[in-house]
């Protein structure tokens, strides 16, 4: 069964450093998303991406964040200058193969900012 | 309460019993989706119910949606120890481009 994959599974970085989280969505999906979950808290929407542009973004998704689909398979989230409060599990999701709109999530990348 | 709030926050039952979790939301929605999350792991999609649907079944899962009350319920019948996890409802906005998650219900099924 097709699935969303994410790399790395765990990333440790120092405050102020740039990180890029990578995702490979399900191949025939058209919509891509990033969410995050701070330990013990709700899953929070960050951004959605469709047709090579941002479709919606939350207040969390400020100028420090950016997304890109550099080729036909990868979808990346970049955090330019990480803060301690960016420590969280980051989930990529994809949806929309034309017949159903369930969002399928990847296993997540645990980002630890020290 | 906030969009997509579940209750109870925690539920402990014996194997074989049914588990019911409720979700309430505030704004109009396109659909409502239920997810399961095992501790520290990813989100597994369980079931989607559209705003014009009232009930949906999938295996041992039964989901209802009452748009007049802005609420949904997830029923797991004949629970198993492997059902132990956190369960989240998530509402999709009318634009269909974001999900808003609730705080989840932590379900423990004792063997």
PDB file of C-alpha atoms in Angstrom:
ATOM      1  CA  UNK A   1       0.000   0.000   0.000  1.00  0.00           C
ATOM      2  CA  UNK A   2       1.409   3.440  -0.900  1.00  0.00           C
ATOM      3  CA  UNK A   3       2.539   5.526   2.040  1.00  0.00           C
ATOM      4  CA  UNK A   4       4.003   8.898   2.876  1.00  0.00           C
ATOM      5  CA  UNK A   5       7.651   8.718   3.912  1.00  0.00           C
ATOM      6  CA  UNK A   6       9.702  11.258   5.845  1.00  0.00           C
ATOM      7  CA  UNK A   7      13.401  11.725   6.493  1.00  0.00           C
ATOM      8  CA  UNK A   8      15.152  11.955   8.816  1.00  0.00           C
ATOM      9  CA  UNK A   9      13.208  10.249  11.595  1.00  0.00           C
ATOM     10  CA  UNK A  10      15.049  12.330  14.175  1.00  0.00           C
ATOM     11  CA  UNK A  11      16.987  15.582  13.724  1.00  0.00           C
ATOM     12  CA  UNK A  12      18.940  17.347  16.427  1.00  0.00           C
ATOM     13  CA  UNK A  13      20.073  20.874  15.697  1.00  0.00           C
ATOM     14  CA  UNK A  14      21.400  23.888  17.535  1.00  0.00           C
ATOM     15  CA  UNK A  15      19.357  27.014  17.986  1.00  0.00           C
ATOM     16  CA  UNK A  16      19.781  29.366  15.051  1.00  0.00           C
ATOM     17  CA  UNK A  17      20.643  26.646  12.575  1.00  0.00           C
ATOM     18  CA  UNK A  18      18.674  25.911   9.425  1.00  0.00           C
ATOM     19  CA  UNK A  19      16.954  22.559   9.022  1.00  0.00           C
ATOM     20  CA  UNK A  20      15.254  20.933   6.078  1.00  0.00           C
ATOM     21  CA  UNK A  21      12.723  18.208   6.682  1.00  0.00           C
ATOM     22  CA  UNK A  22      11.943  15.971   3.754  1.00  0.00           C
ATOM     23  CA  UNK A  23       8.837  14.141   2.694  1.00  0.00           C
ATOM     24  CA  UNK A  24       7.845  11.946  -0.199  1.00  0.00           C
ATOM     25  CA  UNK A  25       4.055  12.120  -0.563  1.00  0.00           C
ATOM     26  CA  UNK A  26       1.938   9.385  -2.108  1.00  0.00           C
ATOM     27  CA  UNK A  27       2.733   9.515  -5.798  1.00  0.00           C
ATOM     28  CA  UNK A  28      -0.650  10.364  -7.338  1.00  0.00           C
ATOM     29  CA  UNK A  29      -1.667  12.859  -4.653  1.00  0.00           C
ATOM     30  CA  UNK A  30      -2.073  16.506  -5.490  1.00  0.00           C
ATOM     31  CA  UNK A  31      -2.275  18.201  -2.094  1.00  0.00           C
ATOM     32  CA  UNK A  32       0.537  18.330   0.438  1.00  0.00           C
ATOM     33  CA  UNK A  33       0.620  19.457   4.033  1.00  0.00           C
ATOM     34  CA  UNK A  34       2.861  19.995   7.035  1.00  0.00           C
ATOM     35  CA  UNK A  35       1.659  19.697  10.596  1.00  0.00           C
ATOM     36  CA  UNK A  36       3.521  19.701  13.871  1.00  0.00           C
ATOM     37  CA  UNK A  37       2.871  18.248  17.308  1.00  0.00           C
ATOM     38  CA  UNK A  38       4.692  19.619  20.312  1.00  0.00           C
ATOM     39  CA  UNK A  39       5.132  16.892  22.909  1.00  0.00           C
ATOM     40  CA  UNK A  40       1.888  16.309  24.781  1.00  0.00           C
ATOM     41  CA  UNK A  41      -0.061  18.822  22.703  1.00  0.00           C
ATOM     42  CA  UNK A  42      -2.448  18.847  19.770  1.00  0.00           C
ATOM     43  CA  UNK A  43      -1.472  18.324  16.178  1.00  0.00           C
ATOM     44  CA  UNK A  44      -1.295  21.800  14.621  1.00  0.00           C
ATOM     45  CA  UNK A  45      -1.655  22.732  10.968  1.00  0.00           C
ATOM     46  CA  UNK A  46       1.266  24.610   9.438  1.00  0.00           C
ATOM     47  CA  UNK A  47       0.758  24.838   5.693  1.00  0.00           C
ATOM     48  CA  UNK A  48      -0.935  23.283   2.677  1.00  0.00           C
ATOM     49  CA  UNK A  49       0.457  23.243  -0.847  1.00  0.00           C
ATOM     50  CA  UNK A  50      -1.286  22.670  -4.148  1.00  0.00           C
ATOM     51  CA  UNK A  51      -0.339  23.314  -7.740  1.00  0.00           C
ATOM     52  CA  UNK A  52       3.127  24.497  -6.723  1.00  0.00           C
ATOM     53  CA  UNK A  53       1.965  27.175  -4.370  1.00  0.00           C
ATOM     54  CA  UNK A  54       0.869  27.616  -0.781  1.00  0.00           C
ATOM     55  CA  UNK A  55      -2.871  27.119  -0.481  1.00  0.00           C
ATOM     56  CA  UNK A  56      -3.268  27.936   3.204  1.00  0.00           C
ATOM     57  CA  UNK A  57      -0.977  28.650   6.114  1.00  0.00           C
ATOM     58  CA  UNK A  58      -1.402  29.114   9.837  1.00  0.00           C
ATOM     59  CA  UNK A  59      -0.074  31.836  12.110  1.00  0.00           C
ATOM     60  CA  UNK A  60       2.706  29.468  13.136  1.00  0.00           C
ATOM     61  CA  UNK A  61       4.023  29.433   9.572  1.00  0.00           C
ATOM     62  CA  UNK A  62       5.899  32.709   9.717  1.00  0.00           C
ATOM     63  CA  UNK A  63       8.813  33.990   7.643  1.00  0.00           C
ATOM     64  CA  UNK A  64      11.147  31.464   9.244  1.00  0.00           C
ATOM     65  CA  UNK A  65       9.323  28.659   7.472  1.00  0.00           C
ATOM     66  CA  UNK A  66       9.201  27.804   3.800  1.00  0.00           C
ATOM     67  CA  UNK A  67       8.071  24.857   1.712  1.00  0.00           C
ATOM     68  CA  UNK A  68       9.183  23.613  -1.624  1.00  0.00           C
ATOM     69  CA  UNK A  69       8.458  20.847  -4.071  1.00  0.00           C
ATOM     70  CA  UNK A  70      11.851  20.741  -5.781  1.00  0.00           C
ATOM     71  CA  UNK A  71      11.004  17.836  -8.073  1.00  0.00           C
ATOM     72  CA  UNK A  72       8.118  15.522  -8.850  1.00  0.00           C
ATOM     73  CA  UNK A  73       8.423  13.501  -5.691  1.00  0.00           C
ATOM     74  CA  UNK A  74       9.845  15.450  -2.745  1.00  0.00           C
ATOM     75  CA  UNK A  75       8.133  18.019  -0.540  1.00  0.00           C
ATOM     76  CA  UNK A  76      10.317  19.874   1.943  1.00  0.00           C
ATOM     77  CA  UNK A  77       9.857  22.102   4.963  1.00  0.00           C
ATOM     78  CA  UNK A  78      12.681  24.499   5.770  1.00  0.00           C
ATOM     79  CA  UNK A  79      13.096  26.304   9.055  1.00  0.00           C
ATOM     80  CA  UNK A  80      15.626  29.075   8.512  1.00  0.00           C
ATOM     81  CA  UNK A  81      16.750  29.833  12.042  1.00  0.00           C
ATOM     82  CA  UNK A  82      15.488  27.311  14.546  1.00  0.00           C
ATOM     83  CA  UNK A  83      14.290  28.262  18.016  1.00  0.00           C
ATOM     84  CA  UNK A  84      13.943  26.092  21.088  1.00  0.00           C
ATOM     85  CA  UNK A  85      10.163  26.229  20.695  1.00  0.00           C
ATOM     86  CA  UNK A  86      10.405  24.660  17.242  1.00  0.00           C
ATOM     87  CA  UNK A  87      11.162  21.346  18.946  1.00  0.00           C
ATOM     88  CA  UNK A  88       8.291  19.087  17.946  1.00  0.00           C
ATOM     89  CA  UNK A  89       7.261  16.167  15.800  1.00  0.00           C
ATOM     90  CA  UNK A  90       6.697  17.363  12.232  1.00  0.00           C
ATOM     91  CA  UNK A  91       4.272  15.411  10.103  1.00  0.00           C
ATOM     92  CA  UNK A  92       3.906  15.557   6.363  1.00  0.00           C
ATOM     93  CA  UNK A  93       0.597  14.539   4.803  1.00  0.00           C
ATOM     94  CA  UNK A  94      -0.832  14.216   1.335  1.00  0.00           C
ATOM     95  CA  UNK A  95      -4.274  13.821  -0.126  1.00  0.00           C
ATOM     96  CA  UNK A  96      -6.347  14.133  -3.259  1.00  0.00           C
ATOM     97  CA  UNK A  97      -6.054  11.497  -5.884  1.00  0.00           C
ATOM     98  CA  UNK A  98      -9.314  12.697  -7.411  1.00  0.00           C
ATOM     99  CA  UNK A  99     -11.561  10.114  -5.788  1.00  0.00           C
ATOM    100  CA  UNK A 100     -11.092  10.654  -2.068  1.00  0.00           C
ATOM    101  CA  UNK A 101      -9.709  13.346   0.186  1.00  0.00           C
ATOM    102  CA  UNK A 102      -8.451  11.566   3.222  1.00  0.00           C
ATOM    103  CA  UNK A 103      -5.160  13.020   4.402  1.00  0.00           C
ATOM    104  CA  UNK A 104      -2.512  10.343   4.825  1.00  0.00           C
ATOM    105  CA  UNK A 105       0.278  11.128   7.235  1.00  0.00           C
ATOM    106  CA  UNK A 106       3.915  10.159   7.272  1.00  0.00           C
ATOM    107  CA  UNK A 107       5.624   8.739  10.370  1.00  0.00           C
ATOM    108  CA  UNK A 108       7.004  12.130  11.343  1.00  0.00           C
ATOM    109  CA  UNK A 109      10.378  13.747  11.969  1.00  0.00           C
ATOM    110  CA  UNK A 110      11.217  14.474  15.571  1.00  0.00           C
ATOM    111  CA  UNK A 111      13.061  17.801  15.639  1.00  0.00           C
ATOM    112  CA  UNK A 112      15.027  18.627  18.758  1.00  0.00           C
ATOM    113  CA  UNK A 113      16.494  22.127  19.008  1.00  0.00           C
ATOM    114  CA  UNK A 114      19.164  22.542  21.677  1.00  0.00           C
TER     115      UNK A 114
ATOM    116  CA  UNK B   1     -14.312  24.678  23.662  1.00  0.00           C
ATOM    117  CA  UNK B   2     -11.983  24.817  20.699  1.00  0.00           C
ATOM    118  CA  UNK B   3     -12.543  23.363  17.248  1.00  0.00           C
ATOM    119  CA  UNK B   4     -12.376  19.576  17.337  1.00  0.00           C
ATOM    120  CA  UNK B   5     -12.463  18.857  21.052  1.00  0.00           C
ATOM    121  CA  UNK B   6     -12.785  15.244  22.122  1.00  0.00           C
ATOM    122  CA  UNK B   7     -14.236  13.794  25.228  1.00  0.00           C
ATOM    123  CA  UNK B   8     -13.435  11.956  27.305  1.00  0.00           C
ATOM    124  CA  UNK B   9      -9.770  12.866  27.467  1.00  0.00           C
ATOM    125  CA  UNK B  10      -9.000   9.370  28.728  1.00  0.00           C
ATOM    126  CA  UNK B  11     -10.932   6.117  28.646  1.00  0.00           C
ATOM    127  CA  UNK B  12     -10.051   2.753  30.155  1.00  0.00           C
ATOM    128  CA  UNK B  13     -12.064  -0.351  29.292  1.00  0.00           C
ATOM    129  CA  UNK B  14     -11.768  -4.123  29.285  1.00  0.00           C
ATOM    130  CA  UNK B  15     -11.117  -6.080  26.125  1.00  0.00           C
ATOM    131  CA  UNK B  16     -14.376  -6.960  24.423  1.00  0.00           C
ATOM    132  CA  UNK B  17     -16.174  -3.835  25.595  1.00  0.00           C
ATOM    133  CA  UNK B  18     -17.204  -1.013  23.292  1.00  0.00           C
ATOM    134  CA  UNK B  19     -15.451   2.360  23.367  1.00  0.00           C
ATOM    135  CA  UNK B  20     -17.204   5.592  22.458  1.00  0.00           C
ATOM    136  CA  UNK B  21     -15.375   8.841  21.892  1.00  0.00           C
ATOM    137  CA  UNK B  22     -17.015  12.153  21.128  1.00  0.00           C
ATOM    138  CA  UNK B  23     -15.853  15.190  19.231  1.00  0.00           C
ATOM    139  CA  UNK B  24     -17.319  18.664  19.070  1.00  0.00           C
ATOM    140  CA  UNK B  25     -16.432  21.480  16.725  1.00  0.00           C
ATOM    141  CA  UNK B  26     -17.436  25.071  16.149  1.00  0.00           C
ATOM    142  CA  UNK B  27     -17.256  26.108  12.501  1.00  0.00           C
ATOM    143  CA  UNK B  28     -18.805  24.633   9.361  1.00  0.00           C
ATOM    144  CA  UNK B  29     -16.827  21.785   7.866  1.00  0.00           C
ATOM    145  CA  UNK B  30     -16.264  19.918   4.629  1.00  0.00           C
ATOM    146  CA  UNK B  31     -15.678  16.618   6.356  1.00  0.00           C
ATOM    147  CA  UNK B  32     -14.532  15.127   9.636  1.00  0.00           C
ATOM    148  CA  UNK B  33     -11.780  12.544   9.900  1.00  0.00           C
ATOM    149  CA  UNK B  34     -10.724  10.261  12.726  1.00  0.00           C
ATOM    150  CA  UNK B  35      -7.128   9.239  13.310  1.00  0.00           C
ATOM    151  CA  UNK B  36      -5.299   6.887  15.652  1.00  0.00           C
ATOM    152  CA  UNK B  37      -1.864   7.554  17.078  1.00  0.00           C
ATOM    153  CA  UNK B  38       0.182   5.054  19.008  1.00  0.00           C
ATOM    154  CA  UNK B  39       2.560   6.597  21.502  1.00  0.00           C
ATOM    155  CA  UNK B  40       5.261   8.588  19.738  1.00  0.00           C
ATOM    156  CA  UNK B  41       4.234   7.325  16.332  1.00  0.00           C
ATOM    157  CA  UNK B  42       2.517   8.710  13.249  1.00  0.00           C
ATOM    158  CA  UNK B  43      -1.162   9.321  12.609  1.00  0.00           C
ATOM    159  CA  UNK B  44      -3.131   6.489  11.049  1.00  0.00           C
ATOM    160  CA  UNK B  45      -6.230   7.476   9.110  1.00  0.00           C
ATOM    161  CA  UNK B  46      -9.291   5.565  10.280  1.00  0.00           C
ATOM    162  CA  UNK B  47     -12.368   6.985   8.624  1.00  0.00           C
ATOM    163  CA  UNK B  48     -13.727  10.093   6.893  1.00  0.00           C
ATOM    164  CA  UNK B  49     -17.319  11.239   7.082  1.00  0.00           C
ATOM    165  CA  UNK B  50     -18.558  13.984   4.790  1.00  0.00           C
ATOM    166  CA  UNK B  51     -20.722  16.824   6.031  1.00  0.00           C
ATOM    167  CA  UNK B  52     -23.756  15.441   4.176  1.00  0.00           C
ATOM    168  CA  UNK B  53     -23.381  11.997   5.745  1.00  0.00           C
ATOM    169  CA  UNK B  54     -24.804  10.970   9.098  1.00  0.00           C
ATOM    170  CA  UNK B  55     -23.235   7.589   9.754  1.00  0.00           C
ATOM    171  CA  UNK B  56     -20.433   5.497   8.384  1.00  0.00           C
ATOM    172  CA  UNK B  57     -19.044   2.062   9.184  1.00  0.00           C
ATOM    173  CA  UNK B  58     -15.668   0.490   8.640  1.00  0.00           C
ATOM    174  CA  UNK B  59     -15.053  -2.891  10.228  1.00  0.00           C
ATOM    175  CA  UNK B  60     -15.424  -2.459  13.998  1.00  0.00           C
ATOM    176  CA  UNK B  61     -15.634   1.326  13.655  1.00  0.00           C
ATOM    177  CA  UNK B  62     -18.831   3.307  13.506  1.00  0.00           C
ATOM    178  CA  UNK B  63     -18.793   7.074  13.084  1.00  0.00           C
ATOM    179  CA  UNK B  64     -21.739   9.412  13.369  1.00  0.00           C
ATOM    180  CA  UNK B  65     -21.946  13.064  12.470  1.00  0.00           C
ATOM    181  CA  UNK B  66     -24.570  15.551  13.620  1.00  0.00           C
ATOM    182  CA  UNK B  67     -23.941  18.837  11.856  1.00  0.00           C
ATOM    183  CA  UNK B  68     -26.802  20.555  13.685  1.00  0.00           C
ATOM    184  CA  UNK B  69     -25.035  19.871  16.987  1.00  0.00           C
ATOM    185  CA  UNK B  70     -21.566  20.135  15.445  1.00  0.00           C
ATOM    186  CA  UNK B  71     -20.571  16.825  16.957  1.00  0.00           C
ATOM    187  CA  UNK B  72     -19.307  13.416  15.970  1.00  0.00           C
ATOM    188  CA  UNK B  73     -18.782  10.142  17.734  1.00  0.00           C
ATOM    189  CA  UNK B  74     -16.467   7.229  17.113  1.00  0.00           C
ATOM    190  CA  UNK B  75     -17.546   3.820  18.367  1.00  0.00           C
ATOM    191  CA  UNK B  76     -15.103   0.941  18.479  1.00  0.00           C
ATOM    192  CA  UNK B  77     -16.927  -2.323  19.054  1.00  0.00           C
ATOM    193  CA  UNK B  78     -15.480  -5.453  20.647  1.00  0.00           C
ATOM    194  CA  UNK B  79     -12.290  -3.643  21.602  1.00  0.00           C
ATOM    195  CA  UNK B  80      -8.902  -5.370  21.650  1.00  0.00           C
ATOM    196  CA  UNK B  81      -5.736  -4.608  23.561  1.00  0.00           C
ATOM    197  CA  UNK B  82      -4.203  -3.542  20.239  1.00  0.00           C
ATOM    198  CA  UNK B  83      -6.760  -0.708  20.052  1.00  0.00           C
ATOM    199  CA  UNK B  84      -4.888   1.022  22.884  1.00  0.00           C
ATOM    200  CA  UNK B  85      -3.865   4.395  21.413  1.00  0.00           C
ATOM    201  CA  UNK B  86      -4.855   8.048  21.234  1.00  0.00           C
ATOM    202  CA  UNK B  87      -7.751   8.879  18.943  1.00  0.00           C
ATOM    203  CA  UNK B  88      -8.144  12.278  17.321  1.00  0.00           C
ATOM    204  CA  UNK B  89     -10.904  13.872  15.360  1.00  0.00           C
ATOM    205  CA  UNK B  90      -9.929  16.418  12.745  1.00  0.00           C
ATOM    206  CA  UNK B  91     -12.253  18.736  10.867  1.00  0.00           C
ATOM    207  CA  UNK B  92     -11.521  19.843   7.340  1.00  0.00           C
ATOM    208  CA  UNK B  93     -12.429  23.436   6.529  1.00  0.00           C
ATOM    209  CA  UNK B  94     -14.782  24.302   3.679  1.00  0.00           C
ATOM    210  CA  UNK B  95     -11.883  25.253   1.444  1.00  0.00           C
ATOM    211  CA  UNK B  96     -10.626  21.700   1.870  1.00  0.00           C
ATOM    212  CA  UNK B  97      -7.064  22.756   2.538  1.00  0.00           C
ATOM    213  CA  UNK B  98      -6.456  22.218   6.235  1.00  0.00           C
ATOM    214  CA  UNK B  99      -7.371  19.956   9.133  1.00  0.00           C
ATOM    215  CA  UNK B 100      -7.943  21.192  12.670  1.00  0.00           C
ATOM    216  CA  UNK B 101      -7.263  18.535  15.263  1.00  0.00           C
ATOM    217  CA  UNK B 102      -8.748  18.060  18.679  1.00  0.00           C
ATOM    218  CA  UNK B 103      -6.813  17.195  21.791  1.00  0.00           C
ATOM    219  CA  UNK B 104      -7.534  13.487  21.489  1.00  0.00           C
ATOM    220  CA  UNK B 105      -8.889  10.699  23.646  1.00  0.00           C
ATOM    221  CA  UNK B 106      -6.358   8.316  25.200  1.00  0.00           C
ATOM    222  CA  UNK B 107      -7.908   4.857  25.063  1.00  0.00           C
ATOM    223  CA  UNK B 108      -6.546   2.007  27.132  1.00  0.00           C
ATOM    224  CA  UNK B 109      -7.951  -1.453  26.521  1.00  0.00           C
ATOM    225  CA  UNK B 110      -7.005  -3.904  29.272  1.00  0.00           C
ATOM    226  CA  UNK B 111      -6.586  -7.545  28.315  1.00  0.00           C
TER     227      UNK B 111
END
